[in-house]
Amino acid sequence: MFKQKSILFLMFAVVLMMFSVFGCAPQAAPPAEEPEQVLIGIMLPTTGAVAENGIDMENAIKLAVSEINAAGGVLGREIITTTADDGCDPAMATAAASKLIAEEVVAVVGGFCSGATLPTLTIYGDAGIPLVIAAANATTLIAENPGWAFMINSTGDMQAEKAIGWFQERGVETIGLIGDGSAFSADLVAITREQWEAAGKQVVTDDTVSPGEMDFSALVTTIMAANPGGIYWTGYHAEGALITMQLREAGYEGVIIVSDGSSAPAFIELAGPHAEGVYCTAPPFADFLPAAQSFIADYQAMFDRAPGAYAGLSYDAMHLLADAITRAGSFDGAAIRDALAATDGFEGISGEVMFTEENTLGRSNFVLLVAQGGSWVLAQ
Amino acid sequence: MTLWDILLQQLFNGLLIGAFYGLVAVGYSMVYGVIKLLNFAHADIYMCGAFCGLILLTFFAPNIGNTWFGIVVALLISMLVVGILGVVIQRVAYQPMLKAPRLSILITALAVSMLLYNAVLLMTQGQVRAFRTGIVDESFFVGSLRMTDTRMVLLISALLLMLILHLFITRTMYGKAMRAIALDHDTCRLMGINVHKIIALTFFVGSALAAAAGIMAGVHYGTVHFFMGFLIGLKAFTAAVIGGIGIIPGAMLGGLFLGLLEAFATQIPFIGTAWKDVFSFAFLILFLIFKPHGILGRRVSERM
Amino acid sequence: MAETKMKEISLKPFERGTERLFELFDNKIVLISYIILTLVFLIYLPLNSSRFTQQIMTNFFFFVVVCLGLNIIIGFAGLLNLGYAAFIAVGAYVTGILSATYGINFWLTLPFSIVAAIIAGLALAGPTLRLRGDYLAVVTLGFGEIVRFTARNVEFTGGAVGLIGIERPVFFGIVLNQITHFYYMFFILALLAIITSYRLRASRLGRAWEYIREDEDAASAMGINVVSTRLYAFIIGSCFGALAGSFFAVKMTAISPESFTFIHSVMILLAVVLGGMGKIPGVVLGALFVTLFPELSRGIGQYRMVIFAFVLLVIMLYRPQGIWPDRQGISTKL
């Protein structure tokens, strides 16, 4: 008698566990979709070491969504979003992508870490879901793109070009490159080196630091010894600010340029007075378009903090997607993809959007900023 | 800059960062000594100390100012607060695990670590915060060695703290008790030592020192963020092992040694900054193969 | 002793209940039918579940293989390893390089992967096996980081960007590129890992491991070569990891050093200890928990990791020997 009961109990427990696993999973969090709503997926690192950027981008996307909905939604329907955390990890990203597809999103916006976004491209492609990549821009993404992903952040080529152009304008003969070992940073360093050496010039130092590192004294000493005319930092603002401070304190007087990873206002805040005169290759943002001013104010009002480096691009990505859906006239994945590819003359706050055949940005959006008086302003 | 100048500068760089490593490494060593645990959460205690200091300096700036006086006050209060945090963690998380399998308590330490840094992640939304102080830093040169006031003060403070700790360990009854417990818990109990209390004290001191290191790092580097403990945790941990785990002067020495090693390693042509960390680890492994008990470790026959 | 009275509360009734459970399973019929039921369930799962579910289960199977691999090292042989991700990386990169750069057929890369794993296991274990447990922990951690940094800094391994364009394997003419294919591939791998683990534990080697774990000196006195027996543990453990890594590489078609960090090693370690070191069903359960929790709790949003850490802490405090119960009702003594 007891044994039978236990058997039953056991079977029940096992079955319950199995069903809780599988029954729950797809329904874990998709917002109930009513006929008047459309579900858009957001894939970003909202936990982990780069959570700051992921959260910032998610905020910007939600701001855009609220604006679109206030203006009547897209094709008459209200947009609701669901966020899947990719944790800047390739394996987690594939799970995130699968989850979004299971929730039957119409399209996805996001993609911060290039390494994590890479394996999701084929997943979205196979499922016929368009992806607008707001920030990730390593060149490896281009090769692996089956055609359903669109990158609205200019690639490394254009960014390197901008930096090199400025170095040359300032008469710099030798440069030092610093990366942080991430896919995007290493990519940019390689491209810059290639272009610089193709111009017949020398790269005298090429260093890689670890993210999270705070002490760069050894690096600084090495750079001071080699004394390049210019330094290009290709990583994010946390280490960028520290490196800048430590270089300047050591008496380094050359030209310092930082990449778009460090274009957040936080860079200036962290580097303090040493940020003055530092240049930045960045997507045009902030003070350069009237529309951007209200974006900053709205973002500040809604989230009680200043927008980060990729907030503008994420905001644009969402608006672009809404625009494409409207042009496509339907929620069909292929139609949206075609509409995205045909984008012409879309003005985002980061500049005009137009795609090449490889689904990368048609013209370089990058501008050169300089830190002056506590904020970024256009340098040229 | 000549090679000499570079090496001299790297010597100073190495000493300073080595001092930080040492302060944090001491905590690892002390805790290992008394309860044989590699406390993974220690690095996050360091981070908590830095944030505690940040909060104090930000919210109490009007009362204490944010120049040296304010920093010292913030430092002392942080040390106290974080020291207590360390004791609380020990009581809640480690104490019940003392008789459990060794790996389990390790996982517990990992869990505490995850809890701490994820909590701070949530509170700061992942943002890096600026650690603003009112100190105006002047560079001056001693020969060709570039130094600033702040660096000198920090280096001296770190060394001073380590000296105080050393005196505490060797000259006071508490220190003696700690060393005794590291040898044999049960005999200590028989001798009338309140093992309970001494362990708590160990955690308090270790955590306080880590908090001090955290604030000094905040002052020195100017930024703090939720993951700042991770890298220095690994390094300090390595330093503690190099010096001989469980031996406090060893941890200090190990810290300084590692700091210097890293600074000089970047000068070696094939290594540079990219391979700096690999070099440290490879060195550690080789070191342990040839001198398994660390610099100051004794050849005590051990059972696994 | 005063301090241990605190947390003894919950174990007794739990132990009794699970004792009954085990008595249940002693009945062969029950055990076999349960296993068959589970197998059938898992085999038919992909037919009517979403991609997401299959993705998670595939991750779970992958995790089972690596956790069992680590279990051999720490559970069976009693050695610490904080850098297990390095072995997975070795397998993944060997397959990745041979496949992407040299165009070698995936199935042919597997033997190379195993050879690389053996070399890695030897390289790590060889000089360090005489070290005390805690030093071994640090060394394995260092090894893990060294492997990762090497992968990141060296051009041959693709640098920080990693390797892309790893070809999908072809099996009797079918290109394996659907999640369902990988589900079954990893399912088979997981089954093989479980069976192999059981066989190992019952073998002479397995018994030697247990002996060494319980009393090193006695084992040595009985003629067991402690060093080489432990070496075997490292090598076999690393082979599990490398094989899993190879399959991982073709599933992702792109690998980078970011997938093999210390955090990943920690998660695997966590799963093994959580489930119950050395107990194979426990390890599987631990793998299930670590794989499922982040996915199921996606709804919680940002608080997810804090809650995970908290749950982990609580489980460790109340069940330090892992979730899976002990067979003979051994208490928490080491």
Coordinates of C-alpha atoms in Angstrom, one line a residue, chain C residues 21-241:
Chain C
L21 CA 12.5 7.1 -1.9
F22 CA 15.6 5.1 -2.3
E23 CA 14.0 2.0 -1.0
L24 CA 11.5 2.5 -3.7
F25 CA 14.1 2.6 -6.4
D26 CA 15.7 -0.5 -5.1
N27 CA 12.8 -2.2 -6.8
K28 CA 14.3 -2.9 -10.2
I29 CA 11.0 -2.6 -12.0
V30 CA 10.3 0.8 -10.6
L31 CA 13.8 2.0 -11.5
I32 CA 13.8 0.7 -15.0
S33 CA 10.3 1.9 -15.8
Y34 CA 11.2 5.3 -14.5
I35 CA 14.3 5.5 -16.6
I36 CA 12.4 4.4 -19.7
L37 CA 9.7 6.9 -19.0
T38 CA 12.2 9.7 -18.8
L39 CA 14.0 8.6 -21.9
V40 CA 10.9 8.4 -23.9
F41 CA 9.8 11.7 -22.7
L42 CA 13.1 13.3 -23.6
I43 CA 13.2 11.7 -27.0
Y44 CA 9.7 12.9 -27.9
L45 CA 10.2 16.3 -26.4
P46 CA 11.4 18.2 -29.5
L47 CA 8.3 17.1 -31.5
N48 CA 6.0 19.4 -29.7
S49 CA 7.9 22.0 -27.9
S50 CA 9.3 25.4 -28.9
R51 CA 12.8 26.2 -30.1
F52 CA 13.3 27.9 -26.8
T53 CA 12.6 24.8 -24.9
Q54 CA 14.9 22.8 -27.1
Q55 CA 17.6 25.4 -26.8
I56 CA 17.4 25.2 -23.0
M57 CA 17.4 21.4 -23.0
T58 CA 20.4 21.4 -25.3
N59 CA 22.2 23.7 -23.0
F60 CA 21.2 21.4 -20.1
F61 CA 22.6 18.4 -21.8
F62 CA 25.8 20.2 -22.6
F63 CA 26.0 21.2 -19.0
V64 CA 25.4 17.6 -17.8
V65 CA 28.5 16.5 -19.8
V66 CA 30.8 19.2 -18.5
C67 CA 29.5 18.8 -14.9
L68 CA 30.1 15.1 -15.0
G69 CA 33.5 15.8 -16.3
L70 CA 34.3 18.1 -13.5
N71 CA 32.6 15.6 -11.1
I72 CA 35.2 13.0 -12.0
I73 CA 37.9 15.4 -10.9
I74 CA 36.4 16.8 -7.8
G75 CA 33.7 14.3 -6.9
F76 CA 35.5 11.0 -7.7
A77 CA 39.1 11.9 -7.2
G78 CA 38.6 14.6 -4.7
L79 CA 40.7 17.3 -6.4
L80 CA 39.9 20.9 -6.8
N81 CA 39.6 22.5 -10.2
L82 CA 38.6 26.2 -10.6
G83 CA 39.4 26.5 -14.2
Y84 CA 37.5 23.7 -15.9
A85 CA 36.3 26.0 -18.7
A86 CA 39.8 25.8 -20.1
F87 CA 39.3 22.2 -21.1
I88 CA 36.1 23.0 -22.9
A89 CA 37.9 25.9 -24.6
V90 CA 40.7 23.5 -25.7
G91 CA 38.2 21.2 -27.4
A92 CA 36.2 24.0 -28.9
Y93 CA 39.2 25.8 -30.3
V94 CA 40.8 22.6 -31.7
T95 CA 37.6 21.8 -33.6
G96 CA 37.2 25.4 -34.5
I97 CA 40.6 25.9 -35.9
L98 CA 40.7 22.6 -37.8
S99 CA 37.3 23.2 -39.2
A100 CA 37.3 26.8 -40.0
T101 CA 40.9 27.4 -41.0
Y102 CA 41.8 24.0 -42.4
G103 CA 38.4 22.8 -43.6
I104 CA 38.7 19.4 -41.9
N105 CA 35.5 17.4 -41.5
F106 CA 34.0 17.9 -38.0
W107 CA 34.0 14.2 -37.1
L108 CA 37.7 14.0 -37.9
T109 CA 38.5 16.8 -35.5
L110 CA 37.1 14.9 -32.5
P111 CA 40.2 12.6 -32.1
F112 CA 42.4 15.7 -32.2
S113 CA 40.2 17.3 -29.6
I114 CA 40.7 14.3 -27.3
V115 CA 44.5 14.3 -27.9
A116 CA 44.5 18.0 -27.1
A117 CA 42.5 17.4 -23.9
I118 CA 45.0 14.7 -22.8
I119 CA 47.8 17.1 -23.4
A120 CA 46.1 19.8 -21.5
G121 CA 45.2 17.5 -18.6
L122 CA 48.8 16.4 -18.4
A123 CA 50.1 19.9 -18.7
L124 CA 48.0 21.0 -15.8
A125 CA 48.1 18.1 -13.6
G126 CA 51.5 16.8 -14.1
P127 CA 53.6 19.3 -12.2
T128 CA 50.9 20.2 -9.7
L129 CA 49.5 17.0 -8.4
R130 CA 51.7 17.0 -5.4
L131 CA 50.3 20.4 -4.3
R132 CA 47.9 20.7 -1.4
G133 CA 44.3 21.1 -2.3
D134 CA 44.0 24.8 -1.9
Y135 CA 47.1 25.5 -3.9
L136 CA 45.7 23.3 -6.6
A137 CA 42.6 25.5 -6.6
V138 CA 44.7 28.5 -7.3
V139 CA 46.8 26.8 -9.9
T140 CA 43.8 25.5 -11.8
L141 CA 42.3 29.0 -11.7
G142 CA 45.5 30.4 -13.1
F143 CA 45.6 27.7 -15.8
G144 CA 42.1 28.6 -16.8
E145 CA 43.0 32.3 -17.1
I146 CA 46.2 31.5 -19.0
V147 CA 44.2 29.5 -21.6
R148 CA 41.7 32.2 -22.0
F149 CA 44.3 35.0 -22.4
T150 CA 46.2 32.9 -24.9
A151 CA 43.1 32.4 -27.0
R152 CA 42.5 36.1 -26.8
N153 CA 46.0 37.3 -27.6
V154 CA 47.1 34.9 -30.3
E155 CA 46.2 35.4 -33.9
F156 CA 46.0 31.7 -34.6
T157 CA 43.0 31.3 -32.4
G158 CA 41.3 34.3 -33.9
G159 CA 42.3 36.8 -31.2
A160 CA 39.7 38.6 -29.2
V161 CA 37.2 38.4 -32.0
G162 CA 37.4 34.6 -32.0
L163 CA 36.8 32.1 -34.8
I164 CA 33.9 32.4 -37.1
G165 CA 32.6 30.3 -39.9
I166 CA 32.9 26.9 -38.3
E167 CA 31.2 24.5 -40.6
R168 CA 28.2 22.6 -39.4
P169 CA 28.7 18.8 -39.3
V170 CA 27.3 16.5 -41.9
F171 CA 25.9 13.2 -40.8
F172 CA 25.1 10.7 -43.6
G173 CA 24.2 13.5 -45.9
I174 CA 22.2 15.6 -43.6
V175 CA 23.6 18.9 -42.6
L176 CA 23.1 19.3 -38.9
N177 CA 22.1 22.8 -38.4
Q178 CA 18.7 22.8 -36.7
I179 CA 18.3 23.1 -33.0
T180 CA 16.5 19.7 -33.0
H181 CA 19.6 18.1 -34.4
F182 CA 21.8 19.5 -31.7
Y183 CA 19.2 18.6 -29.1
Y184 CA 19.7 14.9 -30.0
M185 CA 23.4 15.2 -30.4
F186 CA 23.9 16.6 -27.0
F187 CA 21.3 14.2 -25.6
I188 CA 23.3 11.3 -26.8
L189 CA 26.5 12.9 -25.4
A190 CA 24.8 13.4 -22.0
L191 CA 23.7 9.8 -22.0
L192 CA 27.1 8.6 -22.8
A193 CA 28.6 10.8 -20.1
I194 CA 26.2 9.4 -17.5
I195 CA 26.8 5.8 -18.5
T196 CA 30.5 6.3 -18.6
S197 CA 30.5 8.0 -15.2
Y198 CA 28.7 5.0 -13.7
R199 CA 31.0 2.6 -15.3
L200 CA 34.0 4.5 -14.2
R201 CA 32.8 4.7 -10.6
A202 CA 32.3 0.9 -10.6
S203 CA 35.6 0.2 -12.2
R204 CA 39.0 -0.4 -10.5
L205 CA 40.0 3.1 -11.3
G206 CA 36.8 4.5 -9.7
R207 CA 37.4 2.5 -6.6
A208 CA 41.0 3.6 -6.5
W209 CA 39.8 7.2 -6.6
E210 CA 37.4 6.6 -3.8
Y211 CA 40.1 5.0 -1.7
I212 CA 42.4 7.9 -2.3
R213 CA 39.7 10.4 -1.5
E214 CA 39.0 8.7 1.8
D215 CA 42.5 8.0 3.0
E216 CA 45.4 8.8 0.8
D217 CA 48.0 7.1 2.9
A218 CA 46.2 3.8 3.3
A219 CA 45.6 3.7 -0.4
S220 CA 49.2 4.3 -1.1
A221 CA 50.2 1.6 1.4
M222 CA 47.9 -0.8 -0.5
G223 CA 50.0 -0.2 -3.7
I224 CA 47.9 2.3 -5.5
N225 CA 50.0 4.9 -7.4
V226 CA 48.3 8.0 -6.1
V227 CA 49.9 10.4 -8.5
S228 CA 49.1 8.5 -11.7
T229 CA 45.6 7.6 -10.5
R230 CA 44.9 11.3 -10.0
L231 CA 46.4 12.1 -13.3
Y232 CA 43.9 9.8 -14.9
A233 CA 41.1 11.7 -13.2
F234 CA 42.3 15.0 -14.7
I235 CA 42.8 13.5 -18.1
I236 CA 39.4 11.8 -18.3
G237 CA 37.7 14.8 -16.8
S238 CA 39.3 17.0 -19.4
C239 CA 38.3 14.7 -22.2
F240 CA 34.6 15.1 -21.2
G241 CA 35.1 18.8 -21.4

